[in-house]
mmCIF file of C-alpha atoms in Angstrom:
data_model
loop_
_atom_site.group_PDB
_atom_site.id
_atom_site.type_symbol
_atom_site.label_atom_id
_atom_site.label_comp_id
_atom_site.label_asym_id
_atom_site.label_seq_id
_atom_site.Cartn_x
_atom_site.Cartn_y
_atom_site.Cartn_z
ATOM 1 C CA MET A 1 32.340 0.442 -25.328
ATOM 2 C CA GLU A 2 34.796 3.258 -25.837
ATOM 3 C CA LYS A 3 35.692 2.061 -29.328
ATOM 4 C CA ARG A 4 32.007 1.940 -30.267
ATOM 5 C CA LYS A 5 31.517 5.543 -29.126
ATOM 6 C CA ILE A 6 34.498 6.692 -31.207
ATOM 7 C CA PHE A 7 33.193 4.693 -34.250
ATOM 8 C CA PHE A 8 29.742 6.442 -33.931
ATOM 9 C CA LEU A 9 31.309 9.861 -33.513
ATOM 10 C CA ILE A 10 33.383 9.398 -36.665
ATOM 11 C CA LEU A 11 30.276 8.080 -38.535
ATOM 12 C CA ILE A 12 28.258 11.193 -37.477
ATOM 13 C CA LEU A 13 31.116 13.501 -38.457
ATOM 14 C CA ASN A 14 31.373 11.895 -41.910
ATOM 15 C CA LEU A 15 27.647 12.061 -42.417
ATOM 16 C CA SER A 16 27.712 15.761 -41.453
ATOM 17 C CA ILE A 17 30.435 16.448 -43.974
ATOM 18 C CA LEU A 18 28.514 14.645 -46.727
ATOM 19 C CA TYR A 19 25.387 16.570 -45.841
ATOM 20 C CA VAL A 20 27.220 19.943 -46.137
ATOM 21 C CA GLN A 21 28.771 18.850 -49.350
ATOM 22 C CA ALA A 22 25.359 17.813 -50.742
ATOM 23 C CA GLN A 23 23.891 21.218 -50.003
ATOM 24 C CA SER A 24 23.875 23.823 -52.706
ATOM 25 C CA PHE A 25 25.359 27.281 -52.124
ATOM 26 C CA VAL A 26 21.832 28.755 -52.209
ATOM 27 C CA GLU A 27 20.710 26.239 -49.523
ATOM 28 C CA MET A 28 23.718 27.069 -47.333
ATOM 29 C CA LYS A 29 22.901 30.853 -47.632
ATOM 30 C CA GLN A 30 26.457 31.953 -47.349
ATOM 31 C CA THR A 31 26.818 35.697 -46.842
ATOM 32 C CA TYR A 32 29.564 37.777 -48.467
ATOM 33 C CA PRO A 33 30.170 41.013 -46.532
ATOM 34 C CA VAL A 34 30.411 44.556 -47.882
ATOM 35 C CA SER A 35 33.889 45.933 -47.131
ATOM 36 C CA MET A 36 35.909 49.076 -47.684
ATOM 37 C CA ASP A 37 38.693 49.095 -50.283
ATOM 38 C CA ASN A 38 40.611 52.340 -50.783
ATOM 39 C CA GLY A 39 37.558 54.430 -49.933
ATOM 40 C CA ARG A 40 34.982 52.457 -51.931
ATOM 41 C CA ARG A 41 32.570 49.763 -50.820
ATOM 42 C CA VAL A 42 32.958 46.375 -52.462
ATOM 43 C CA ILE A 43 32.155 42.696 -52.066
ATOM 44 C CA THR A 44 35.162 40.713 -53.045
ATOM 45 C CA GLY A 45 36.574 37.232 -52.599
ATOM 46 C CA PHE A 46 37.002 33.906 -54.311
ATOM 47 C CA GLN A 47 35.355 30.534 -54.464
ATOM 48 C CA PRO A 48 37.428 27.428 -55.261
ATOM 49 C CA PHE A 49 36.025 24.565 -57.455
ATOM 50 C CA SER A 50 37.295 21.079 -58.258
ATOM 51 C CA CYS A 51 36.648 21.482 -62.032
ATOM 52 C CA SER A 52 39.010 22.993 -64.599
ATOM 53 C CA ASP A 53 39.432 26.737 -65.207
ATOM 54 C CA ASP A 54 37.789 26.339 -68.595
ATOM 55 C CA VAL A 55 34.685 24.776 -67.089
ATOM 56 C CA ILE A 56 34.440 27.411 -64.344
ATOM 57 C CA PHE A 57 34.836 30.295 -66.785
ATOM 58 C CA SER A 58 32.434 28.932 -69.451
ATOM 59 C CA ASN A 59 29.700 28.016 -66.929
ATOM 60 C CA THR A 60 30.037 31.426 -65.187
ATOM 61 C CA MET A 61 29.870 33.286 -68.462
ATOM 62 C CA LYS A 62 26.908 31.278 -69.650
ATOM 63 C CA TRP A 63 24.998 32.016 -66.421
ATOM 64 C CA VAL A 64 25.663 35.795 -66.604
ATOM 65 C CA ILE A 65 24.491 35.826 -70.259
ATOM 66 C CA ASN A 66 21.290 33.986 -69.351
ATOM 67 C CA ASP A 67 20.657 35.761 -66.095
ATOM 68 C CA PHE A 68 21.572 39.419 -66.863
ATOM 69 C CA CYS A 69 21.711 40.005 -70.606
ATOM 70 C CA LYS A 70 18.550 40.918 -72.524
ATOM 71 C CA GLU A 71 20.124 40.203 -75.929
ATOM 72 C CA LYS A 72 23.590 39.462 -77.228
ATOM 73 C CA ARG A 73 26.074 40.299 -74.383
ATOM 74 C CA ASP A 74 24.592 43.761 -73.737
ATOM 75 C CA GLU A 75 25.403 43.897 -69.989
ATOM 76 C CA MET A 76 28.950 42.524 -70.348
ATOM 77 C CA PHE A 77 32.137 44.375 -71.011
ATOM 78 C CA ASP A 78 35.974 44.003 -70.847
ATOM 79 C CA ILE A 79 35.641 40.431 -72.007
ATOM 80 C CA PHE A 80 38.983 38.677 -72.262
ATOM 81 C CA VAL A 81 38.432 35.039 -73.009
ATOM 82 C CA ASN A 82 42.156 34.239 -73.261
ATOM 83 C CA LYS A 83 42.616 35.723 -69.700
ATOM 84 C CA LYS A 84 39.419 34.100 -68.429
ATOM 85 C CA SER A 85 38.045 37.412 -67.191
ATOM 86 C CA PHE A 86 35.073 39.727 -67.883
ATOM 87 C CA SER A 87 32.848 42.271 -66.218
ATOM 88 C CA PHE A 88 29.188 42.874 -66.262
ATOM 89 C CA ASN A 89 26.484 45.241 -64.984
ATOM 90 C CA MET A 90 24.242 43.963 -62.216
ATOM 91 C CA THR A 91 20.804 45.375 -61.235
ATOM 92 C CA LEU A 92 19.075 44.038 -58.131
ATOM 93 C CA GLU A 93 15.748 44.939 -56.564
ATOM 94 C CA TYR A 94 15.009 44.795 -52.822
ATOM 95 C CA SER A 95 11.349 44.481 -51.883
ATOM 96 C CA ALA A 96 9.534 44.914 -48.572
ATOM 97 C CA ASN A 97 5.794 44.384 -47.992
ATOM 98 C CA GLY A 98 5.300 43.566 -51.633
ATOM 99 C CA LYS A 99 6.834 46.827 -52.928
ATOM 100 C CA VAL A 100 10.264 47.659 -54.289
ATOM 101 C CA LYS A 101 12.144 49.612 -51.659
ATOM 102 C CA TYR A 102 15.593 49.800 -53.163
ATOM 103 C CA VAL A 103 17.073 49.291 -56.584
ATOM 104 C CA PHE A 104 20.789 48.601 -56.629
ATOM 105 C CA PHE A 105 23.229 48.983 -59.459
ATOM 106 C CA CYS A 106 26.819 47.743 -59.503
ATOM 107 C CA LYS A 107 29.560 46.351 -61.649
ATOM 108 C CA ALA A 108 30.965 42.854 -61.194
ATOM 109 C CA ASN A 109 34.373 41.641 -62.276
ATOM 110 C CA ILE A 110 35.002 38.005 -62.746
ATOM 111 C CA LYS A 111 38.335 36.224 -63.147
ATOM 112 C CA VAL A 112 39.161 32.502 -63.022
ATOM 113 C CA VAL A 113 42.634 31.664 -61.722
ATOM 114 C CA GLU A 114 43.949 28.164 -60.740
ATOM 115 C CA GLY A 115 40.616 26.683 -59.882
ATOM 116 C CA LYS A 116 39.266 29.773 -58.164
ATOM 117 C CA LEU A 117 36.487 32.076 -59.302
ATOM 118 C CA VAL A 118 37.660 35.512 -58.163
ATOM 119 C CA TYR A 119 34.890 38.116 -57.917
ATOM 120 C CA THR A 120 34.634 41.851 -57.074
ATOM 121 C CA LEU A 121 31.397 43.803 -56.948
ATOM 122 C CA TYR A 122 32.150 47.499 -57.119
ATOM 123 C CA ASP A 123 30.744 50.947 -58.066
ATOM 124 C CA ILE A 124 27.662 50.070 -55.944
ATOM 125 C CA GLN A 125 24.781 52.630 -56.227
ATOM 126 C CA TYR A 126 21.131 52.604 -55.304
ATOM 127 C CA LYS A 127 17.806 54.401 -55.628
ATOM 128 C CA SER A 128 15.311 54.444 -52.824
ATOM 129 C CA SER A 129 11.461 54.727 -52.954
ATOM 130 C CA SER A 130 11.625 56.910 -49.889
ATOM 131 C CA ILE A 131 13.477 59.631 -51.808
ATOM 132 C CA ILE A 132 11.292 62.296 -53.338
ATOM 133 C CA SER A 133 12.801 61.629 -56.760
ATOM 134 C CA PHE A 134 13.054 57.888 -57.152
ATOM 135 C CA SER A 135 15.402 58.485 -60.081
ATOM 136 C CA GLN A 136 18.146 59.873 -57.802
ATOM 137 C CA VAL A 137 21.069 57.558 -57.645
ATOM 138 C CA ILE A 138 23.294 57.467 -54.542
ATOM 139 C CA SER A 139 26.677 55.807 -54.198
ATOM 140 C CA LEU A 140 27.096 53.361 -51.270
ATOM 141 C CA ASP A 141 30.636 54.883 -50.872
ATOM 142 C CA LYS A 142 28.976 58.033 -49.485
ATOM 143 C CA LEU A 143 26.907 56.321 -46.774
ATOM 144 C CA THR A 144 27.794 56.474 -43.079
ATOM 145 C CA PRO A 145 26.286 53.361 -41.468
ATOM 146 C CA GLU A 146 28.121 54.049 -38.187
ATOM 147 C CA LYS A 147 26.109 57.272 -37.853
ATOM 148 C CA LYS A 148 22.765 56.573 -39.659
ATOM 149 C CA GLU A 149 20.710 53.430 -39.105
ATOM 150 C CA LYS A 150 19.069 53.934 -42.501
ATOM 151 C CA HIS A 151 22.415 53.744 -44.239
ATOM 152 C CA LYS A 152 23.204 50.531 -42.387
ATOM 153 C CA GLU A 153 19.864 49.084 -43.577
ATOM 154 C CA VAL A 154 20.667 49.985 -47.218
ATOM 155 C CA ILE A 155 24.139 48.273 -47.033
ATOM 156 C CA LEU A 156 22.708 45.220 -45.451
ATOM 157 C CA ALA A 157 19.966 45.005 -48.051
ATOM 158 C CA PHE A 158 22.504 45.074 -50.839
ATOM 159 C CA GLN A 159 24.704 42.467 -49.029
ATOM 160 C CA GLU A 160 21.660 40.184 -48.794
ATOM 161 C CA LEU A 161 20.720 40.505 -52.499
ATOM 162 C CA ALA A 162 24.298 40.291 -53.774
ATOM 163 C CA SER A 163 25.091 37.229 -51.569
ATOM 164 C CA ALA A 164 22.045 35.429 -52.947
ATOM 165 C CA LYS A 165 23.120 36.153 -56.512
ATOM 166 C CA LEU A 166 26.691 35.039 -55.857
ATOM 167 C CA ASN A 167 25.385 31.809 -54.365
ATOM 168 C CA GLN A 168 23.270 31.253 -57.562
ATOM 169 C CA MET A 169 26.372 31.851 -59.715
ATOM 170 C CA PHE A 170 28.418 29.334 -57.683
ATOM 171 C CA ASP A 171 25.677 26.723 -58.049
ATOM 172 C CA ALA A 172 25.528 27.376 -61.781
ATOM 173 C CA VAL A 173 29.230 26.567 -62.130
ATOM 174 C CA ILE A 174 28.519 23.084 -60.729
ATOM 175 C CA GLU A 175 24.999 22.377 -62.004
ATOM 176 C CA ASN A 176 24.462 24.126 -65.349
ATOM 177 C CA GLN A 177 27.500 23.004 -67.245
ATOM 178 C CA CYS A 178 28.243 24.019 -70.821
ATOM 179 C CA ALA A 179 28.895 21.518 -73.534
ATOM 180 C CA ALA A 180 32.557 20.951 -74.283
ATOM 181 C CA ILE A 181 34.194 24.147 -75.379
ATOM 182 C CA THR A 182 36.951 23.724 -78.028
ATOM 183 C CA HIS A 183 36.636 26.953 -80.104
ATOM 184 C CA TRP A 184 38.096 29.353 -77.436
ATOM 185 C CA SER A 185 40.151 31.365 -79.998
ATOM 186 C CA ASP A 186 36.986 31.852 -82.146
ATOM 187 C CA ILE A 187 34.923 32.811 -79.121
ATOM 188 C CA ASN A 188 37.584 35.306 -78.095
ATOM 189 C CA ILE A 189 37.357 37.273 -81.406
ATOM 190 C CA GLN A 190 33.561 36.513 -81.846
ATOM 191 C CA ARG A 191 34.017 34.562 -85.111
ATOM 192 C CA PRO A 192 31.350 31.998 -86.047
ATOM 193 C CA VAL A 193 32.768 28.760 -87.322
ATOM 194 C CA LYS A 194 30.937 25.677 -88.605
ATOM 195 C CA GLY A 195 30.943 22.892 -86.102
ATOM 196 C CA MET A 196 30.605 25.161 -83.050
ATOM 197 C CA ASN A 197 27.959 23.961 -80.513
ATOM 198 C CA GLU A 198 25.209 26.120 -79.214
ATOM 199 C CA ASP A 199 27.026 26.957 -75.940
ATOM 200 C CA GLU A 200 30.125 28.078 -77.858
ATOM 201 C CA CYS A 201 27.975 30.471 -79.921
ATOM 202 C CA LEU A 202 26.172 31.650 -76.795
ATOM 203 C CA LEU A 203 29.508 32.562 -75.198
ATOM 204 C CA ALA A 204 30.788 34.181 -78.357
ATOM 205 C CA PHE A 205 27.743 36.293 -79.297
ATOM 206 C CA GLY A 206 25.307 36.150 -76.376
ATOM 207 C CA LYS A 207 21.561 35.776 -76.592
ATOM 208 C CA PRO A 208 20.134 35.773 -80.173
ATOM 209 C CA THR A 209 17.567 38.376 -81.089
ATOM 210 C CA ASN A 210 15.337 35.572 -82.361
ATOM 211 C CA ASN A 211 15.473 31.853 -81.770
ATOM 212 C CA TYR A 212 13.214 29.356 -83.552
ATOM 213 C CA GLU A 213 13.017 25.935 -85.227
ATOM 214 C CA ASP A 214 12.564 25.977 -89.007
ATOM 215 C CA ASN A 215 10.665 23.532 -91.252
ATOM 216 C CA HIS A 216 13.747 21.247 -91.530
ATOM 217 C CA ASN A 217 14.014 20.704 -87.739
ATOM 218 C CA ARG A 218 16.983 23.002 -87.575
ATOM 219 C CA ILE A 219 17.439 25.689 -84.871
ATOM 220 C CA GLN A 220 17.993 29.201 -86.162
ATOM 221 C CA TRP A 221 19.517 32.064 -84.207
ATOM 222 C CA SER A 222 19.212 35.537 -85.555
ATOM 223 C CA TYR A 223 21.434 38.349 -84.419
ATOM 224 C CA GLY A 224 19.516 41.340 -85.906
ATOM 225 C CA LEU A 225 21.007 42.414 -89.219
ATOM 226 C CA ASN A 226 24.458 41.001 -88.481
ATOM 227 C CA PHE A 227 24.096 37.267 -89.171
ATOM 228 C CA ILE A 228 22.015 34.134 -88.747
ATOM 229 C CA LEU A 229 23.308 30.879 -87.313
ATOM 230 C CA ILE A 230 21.613 27.641 -88.215
ATOM 231 C CA PHE A 231 22.162 24.491 -86.045
ATOM 232 C CA LYS A 232 21.573 20.935 -86.898
ATOM 233 C CA GLU A 233 21.738 18.372 -84.096
ATOM 234 C CA GLY A 234 23.355 20.996 -81.845
ATOM 235 C CA LYS A 235 26.173 21.917 -84.268
ATOM 236 C CA LEU A 236 26.521 25.110 -86.305
ATOM 237 C CA GLU A 237 25.860 24.077 -89.904
ATOM 238 C CA THR A 238 25.219 27.302 -91.792
ATOM 239 C CA ILE A 239 26.275 30.905 -91.323
ATOM 240 C CA ILE A 240 24.252 33.649 -93.158
ATOM 241 C CA LYS A 241 25.727 37.090 -93.129
#
């Protein structure tokens, strides 16, 4: 009887572990706290993955381009592909009762090191609909949540929004994987090369200004007046400058 109890306890424990592993980051709703670092408020930490650094970096970069950039890589900066690091601007809206209550702005730095996605959200600012001038931007570094309940509410609102976005990013690393990336050196210097796949071009140049299929069943990406990329069966076939 005792052995049977131990067997069932082990079985339940294993099933619980499998259930947790099967859940996405978004489903688990992990929260990443706002902390103080040398007088500034940040959210910082790391998330380990079982895939390679190349996979973590390419999937993260692809997610940021698709989720935050309007065209090209307009919200990204300090991109160092060879060091597997980049930064981007993040804008988040917090709504209550169907109306936007706060708009948050921050910078996010991403770096991939030895199977870990290291992140830091910093330079966090916000606008509030309760302020007479909604255009007034206030730094979270100046808030005093220990004295004012309103300031505590603002910080918790940002924490909630940022945590949700980080969880989406972590899920994207696992679920929305890029095609195999082999042209890292060309991506690093933003050089189009025949044979690149669409994901490699997306990482190198960001979202195209226009994207359409021509009469020859080829996909064309236009980057304004800079150049046009023409893909056939997912591979870059023609470069028009």
